mmCIF file of C-alpha atoms in Angstrom:
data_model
loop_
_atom_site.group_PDB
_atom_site.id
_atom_site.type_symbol
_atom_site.label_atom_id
_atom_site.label_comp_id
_atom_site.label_asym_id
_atom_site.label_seq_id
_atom_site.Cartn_x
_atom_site.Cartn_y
_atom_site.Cartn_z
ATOM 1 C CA UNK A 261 120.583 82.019 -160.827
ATOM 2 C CA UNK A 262 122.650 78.863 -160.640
ATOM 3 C CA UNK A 263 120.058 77.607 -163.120
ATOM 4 C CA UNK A 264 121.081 79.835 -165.797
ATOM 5 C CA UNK A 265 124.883 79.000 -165.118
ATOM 6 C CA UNK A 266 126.597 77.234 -167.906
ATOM 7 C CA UNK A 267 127.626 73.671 -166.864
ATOM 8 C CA UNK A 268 131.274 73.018 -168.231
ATOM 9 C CA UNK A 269 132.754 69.033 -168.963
ATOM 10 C CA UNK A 270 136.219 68.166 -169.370
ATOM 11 C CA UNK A 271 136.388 64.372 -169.708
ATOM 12 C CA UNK A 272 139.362 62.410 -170.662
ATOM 13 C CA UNK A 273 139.173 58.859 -171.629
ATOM 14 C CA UNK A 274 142.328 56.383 -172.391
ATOM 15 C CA UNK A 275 141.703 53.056 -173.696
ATOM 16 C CA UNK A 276 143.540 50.348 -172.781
ATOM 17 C CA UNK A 277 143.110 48.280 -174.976
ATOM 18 C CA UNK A 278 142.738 49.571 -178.277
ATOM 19 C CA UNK A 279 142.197 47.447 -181.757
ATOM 20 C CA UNK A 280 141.173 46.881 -185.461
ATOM 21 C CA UNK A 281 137.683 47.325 -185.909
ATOM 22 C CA UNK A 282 138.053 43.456 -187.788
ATOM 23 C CA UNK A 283 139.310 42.190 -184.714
ATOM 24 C CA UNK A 284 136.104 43.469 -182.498
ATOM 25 C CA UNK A 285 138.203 46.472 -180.924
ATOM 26 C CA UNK A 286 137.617 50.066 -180.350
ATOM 27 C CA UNK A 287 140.476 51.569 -182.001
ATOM 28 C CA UNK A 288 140.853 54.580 -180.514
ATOM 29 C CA UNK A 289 143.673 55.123 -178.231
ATOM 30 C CA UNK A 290 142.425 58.872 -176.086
ATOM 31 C CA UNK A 291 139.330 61.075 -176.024
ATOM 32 C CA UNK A 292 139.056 64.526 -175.407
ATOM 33 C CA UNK A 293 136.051 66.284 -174.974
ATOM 34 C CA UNK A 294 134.968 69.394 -173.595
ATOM 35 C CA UNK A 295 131.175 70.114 -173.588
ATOM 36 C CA UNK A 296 128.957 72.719 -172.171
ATOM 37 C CA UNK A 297 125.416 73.487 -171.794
ATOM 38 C CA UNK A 298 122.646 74.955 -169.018
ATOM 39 C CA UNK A 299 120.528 73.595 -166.588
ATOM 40 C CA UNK A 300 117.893 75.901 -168.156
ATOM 41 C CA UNK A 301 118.076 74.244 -171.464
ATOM 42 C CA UNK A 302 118.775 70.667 -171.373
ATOM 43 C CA UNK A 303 117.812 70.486 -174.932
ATOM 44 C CA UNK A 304 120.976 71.697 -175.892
ATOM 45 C CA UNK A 305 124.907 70.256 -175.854
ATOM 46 C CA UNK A 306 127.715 72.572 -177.010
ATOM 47 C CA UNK A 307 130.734 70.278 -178.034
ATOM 48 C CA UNK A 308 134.029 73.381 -178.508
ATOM 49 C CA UNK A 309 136.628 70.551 -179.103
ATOM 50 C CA UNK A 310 136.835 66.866 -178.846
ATOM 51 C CA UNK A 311 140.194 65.323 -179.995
ATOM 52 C CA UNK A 312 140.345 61.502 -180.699
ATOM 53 C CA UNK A 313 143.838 59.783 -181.035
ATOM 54 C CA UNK A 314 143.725 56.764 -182.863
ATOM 55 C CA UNK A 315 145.452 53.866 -182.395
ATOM 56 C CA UNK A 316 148.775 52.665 -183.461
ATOM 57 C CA UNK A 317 149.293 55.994 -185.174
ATOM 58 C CA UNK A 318 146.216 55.508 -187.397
ATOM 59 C CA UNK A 319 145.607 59.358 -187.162
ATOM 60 C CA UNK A 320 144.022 61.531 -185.394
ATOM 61 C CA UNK A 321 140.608 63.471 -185.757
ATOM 62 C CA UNK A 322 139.815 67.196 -184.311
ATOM 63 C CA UNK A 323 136.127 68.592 -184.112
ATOM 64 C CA UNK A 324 133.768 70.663 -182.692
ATOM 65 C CA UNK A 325 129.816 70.377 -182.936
ATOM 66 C CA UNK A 326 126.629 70.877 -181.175
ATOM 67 C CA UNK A 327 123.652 68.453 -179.936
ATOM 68 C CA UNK A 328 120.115 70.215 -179.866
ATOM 69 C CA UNK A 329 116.985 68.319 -179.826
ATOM 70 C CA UNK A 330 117.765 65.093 -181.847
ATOM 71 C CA UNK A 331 120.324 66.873 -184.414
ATOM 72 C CA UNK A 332 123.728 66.886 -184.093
ATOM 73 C CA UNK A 333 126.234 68.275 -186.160
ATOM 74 C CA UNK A 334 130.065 67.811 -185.975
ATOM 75 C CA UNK A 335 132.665 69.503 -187.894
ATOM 76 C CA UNK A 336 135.680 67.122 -187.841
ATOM 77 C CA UNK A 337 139.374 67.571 -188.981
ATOM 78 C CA UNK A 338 141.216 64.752 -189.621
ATOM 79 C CA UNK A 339 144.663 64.213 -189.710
ATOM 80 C CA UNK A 340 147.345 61.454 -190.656
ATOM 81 C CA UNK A 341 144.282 58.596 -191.153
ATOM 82 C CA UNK A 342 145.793 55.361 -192.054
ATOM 83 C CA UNK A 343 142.390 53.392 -192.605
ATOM 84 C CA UNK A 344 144.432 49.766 -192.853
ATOM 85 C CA UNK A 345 145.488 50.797 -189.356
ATOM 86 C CA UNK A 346 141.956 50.449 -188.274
ATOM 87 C CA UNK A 347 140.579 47.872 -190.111
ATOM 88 C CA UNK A 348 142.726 45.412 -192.044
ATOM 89 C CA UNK A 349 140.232 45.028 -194.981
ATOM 90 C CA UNK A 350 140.517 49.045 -195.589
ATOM 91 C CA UNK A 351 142.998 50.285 -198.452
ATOM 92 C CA UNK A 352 146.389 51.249 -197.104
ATOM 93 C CA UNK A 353 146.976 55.148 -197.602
ATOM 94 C CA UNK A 354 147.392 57.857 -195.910
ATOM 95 C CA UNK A 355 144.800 61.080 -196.025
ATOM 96 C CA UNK A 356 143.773 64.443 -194.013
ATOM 97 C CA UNK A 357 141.194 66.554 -194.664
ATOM 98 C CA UNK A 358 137.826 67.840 -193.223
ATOM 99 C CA UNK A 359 134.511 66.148 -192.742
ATOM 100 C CA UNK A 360 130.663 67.422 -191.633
ATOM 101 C CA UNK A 361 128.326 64.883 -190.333
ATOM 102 C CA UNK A 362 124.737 65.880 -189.773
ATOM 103 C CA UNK A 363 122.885 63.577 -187.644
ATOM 104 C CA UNK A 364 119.465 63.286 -186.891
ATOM 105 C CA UNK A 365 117.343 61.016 -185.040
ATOM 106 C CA UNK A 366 119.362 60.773 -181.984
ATOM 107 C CA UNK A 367 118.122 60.871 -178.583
ATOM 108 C CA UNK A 368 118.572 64.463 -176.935
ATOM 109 C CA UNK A 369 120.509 65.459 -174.661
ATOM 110 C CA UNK A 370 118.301 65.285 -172.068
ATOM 111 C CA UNK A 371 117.554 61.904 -173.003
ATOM 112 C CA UNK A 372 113.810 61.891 -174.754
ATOM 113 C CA UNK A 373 113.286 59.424 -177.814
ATOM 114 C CA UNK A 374 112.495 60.892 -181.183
ATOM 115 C CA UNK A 375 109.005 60.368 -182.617
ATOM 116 C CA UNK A 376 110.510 57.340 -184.909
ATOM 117 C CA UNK A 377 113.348 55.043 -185.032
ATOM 118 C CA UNK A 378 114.868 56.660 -188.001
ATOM 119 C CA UNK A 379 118.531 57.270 -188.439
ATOM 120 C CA UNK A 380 119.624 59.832 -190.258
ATOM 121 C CA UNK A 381 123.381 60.673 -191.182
ATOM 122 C CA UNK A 382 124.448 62.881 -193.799
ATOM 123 C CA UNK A 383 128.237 63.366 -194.590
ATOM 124 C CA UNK A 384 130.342 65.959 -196.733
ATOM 125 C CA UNK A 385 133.733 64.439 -196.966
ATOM 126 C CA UNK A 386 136.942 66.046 -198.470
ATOM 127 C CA UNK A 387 139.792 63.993 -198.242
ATOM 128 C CA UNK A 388 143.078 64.069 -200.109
ATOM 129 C CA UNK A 389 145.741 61.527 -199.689
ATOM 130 C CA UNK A 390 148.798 58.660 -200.792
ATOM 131 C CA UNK A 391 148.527 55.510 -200.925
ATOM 132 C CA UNK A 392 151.334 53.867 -198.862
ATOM 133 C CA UNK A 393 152.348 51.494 -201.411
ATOM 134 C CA UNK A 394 152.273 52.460 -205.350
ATOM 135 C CA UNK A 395 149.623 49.770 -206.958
ATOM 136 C CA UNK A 396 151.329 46.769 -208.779
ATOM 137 C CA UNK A 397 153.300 47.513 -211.871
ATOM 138 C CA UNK A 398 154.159 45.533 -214.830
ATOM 139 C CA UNK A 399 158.058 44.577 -215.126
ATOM 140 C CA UNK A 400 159.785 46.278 -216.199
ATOM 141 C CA UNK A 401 157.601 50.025 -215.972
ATOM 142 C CA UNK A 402 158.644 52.410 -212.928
ATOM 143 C CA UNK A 403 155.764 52.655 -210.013
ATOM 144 C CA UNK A 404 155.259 56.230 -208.970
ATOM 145 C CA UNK A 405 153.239 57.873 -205.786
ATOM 146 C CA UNK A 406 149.813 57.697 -206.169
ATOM 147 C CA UNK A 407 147.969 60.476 -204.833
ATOM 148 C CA UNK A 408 143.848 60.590 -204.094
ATOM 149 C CA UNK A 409 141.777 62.954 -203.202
ATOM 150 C CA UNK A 410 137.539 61.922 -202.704
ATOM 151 C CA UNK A 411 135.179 64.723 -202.400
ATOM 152 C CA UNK A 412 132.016 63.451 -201.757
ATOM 153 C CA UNK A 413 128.347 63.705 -200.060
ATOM 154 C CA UNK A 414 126.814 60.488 -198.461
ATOM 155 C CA UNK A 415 123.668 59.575 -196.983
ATOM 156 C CA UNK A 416 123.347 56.736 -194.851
ATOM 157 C CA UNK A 417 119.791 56.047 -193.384
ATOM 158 C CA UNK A 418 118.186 53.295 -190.775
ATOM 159 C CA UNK A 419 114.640 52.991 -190.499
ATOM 160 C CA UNK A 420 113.955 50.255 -188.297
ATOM 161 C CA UNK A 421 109.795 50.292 -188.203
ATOM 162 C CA UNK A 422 110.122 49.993 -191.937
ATOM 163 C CA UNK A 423 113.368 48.364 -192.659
ATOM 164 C CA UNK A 424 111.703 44.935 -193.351
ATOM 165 C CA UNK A 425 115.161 42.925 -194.017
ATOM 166 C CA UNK A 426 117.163 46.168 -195.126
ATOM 167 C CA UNK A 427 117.606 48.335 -192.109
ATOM 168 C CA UNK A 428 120.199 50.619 -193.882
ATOM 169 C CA UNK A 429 120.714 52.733 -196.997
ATOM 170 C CA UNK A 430 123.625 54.282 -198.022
ATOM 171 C CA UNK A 431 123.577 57.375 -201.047
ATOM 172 C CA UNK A 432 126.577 58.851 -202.507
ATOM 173 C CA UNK A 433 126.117 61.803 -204.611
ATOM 174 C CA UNK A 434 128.497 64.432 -206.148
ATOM 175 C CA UNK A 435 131.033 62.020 -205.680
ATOM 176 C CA UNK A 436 134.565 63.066 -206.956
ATOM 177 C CA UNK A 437 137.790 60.947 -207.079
ATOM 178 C CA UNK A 438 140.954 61.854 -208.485
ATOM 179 C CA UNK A 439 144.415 60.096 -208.671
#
């Protein structure tokens, strides 16, 4: 039945202006995403790809996930990140890697409310990278590439009902950095 038929999204956004996230901007340049799901199930939100050019050459990132319920999870690939290209208070490097982001507490697809107003985001990052520009040296020493790599889980929480005057909390565990 048409029902049962899988529904299938390709939507293309460009921004026209993109910006630093210090100067109140989006800063991503194009999205690509391709979703699917049913009539039958509205519960449910495939994501294949999504592709998200950043701007001014800050990188780009690469995923796929699926919404069901109020869970999401994305599996994201990231590519050629300059962070000072997005922000100007961020360190200036350059890093790929991969990342997982497990959300829950989201609205669902269909658009029902969880129970509470909790926000839950848990991240496994792996990220190895340069910085652009070796750190200061003193005279007279040679400066050499500095390379980084951060391997880490985080845990970022928002509790509204009980948040009082700290809506957010933010856990890093197994947190590895190397240079």
């Amino acid at each position: 039945s048409a029902r049962d038929a899988p529904i299938q999204v390709r939507l293309a956004i460009t921004n026209a202006k993109p910006g630093r996230w210090d100067a109140q901007a989006l800063p991503i340049e194009r999205l690509t995403v391709q979703a699917e799901g049913s009539a039958s199930d509205r519960t449910r939100l495939l994501l294949p790809q999504f592709e998200a050019v950043l701007q001014q050459n800050a990188g780009t990132v690469r995923g796929s996930g699926q919404w069901r319920g109020h869970e999401a999870e994305l599996v994201l690939q990231l590519s050629g990140l300059r962070p000072a290209a997005l922000d100007a208070r961020a360190v200036a490097l350059t890093a790929a890697g991969s990342t997982t982001l497990t959300i829950v507490g989201l609205p669902s697809p269909e658009g029902k409310l969880p129970a509470d107003q909790k926000l839950d985001v848990k991240a496994v990052v792996d990220l190895q990278g340069q910085l652009d520009a070796p750190p200061r040296q003193p005279v007279g020493t040679q400066a050499k590439a500095q390379v980084v790599r951060v391997q880490t889980k985080a845990h970022v929480v928002r509790d509204l009902p009980n948040a009082g005057a700290q809506p957010w909390r933010i856990d890093l565990s197994d947190m590895q950095l190397r240079s």
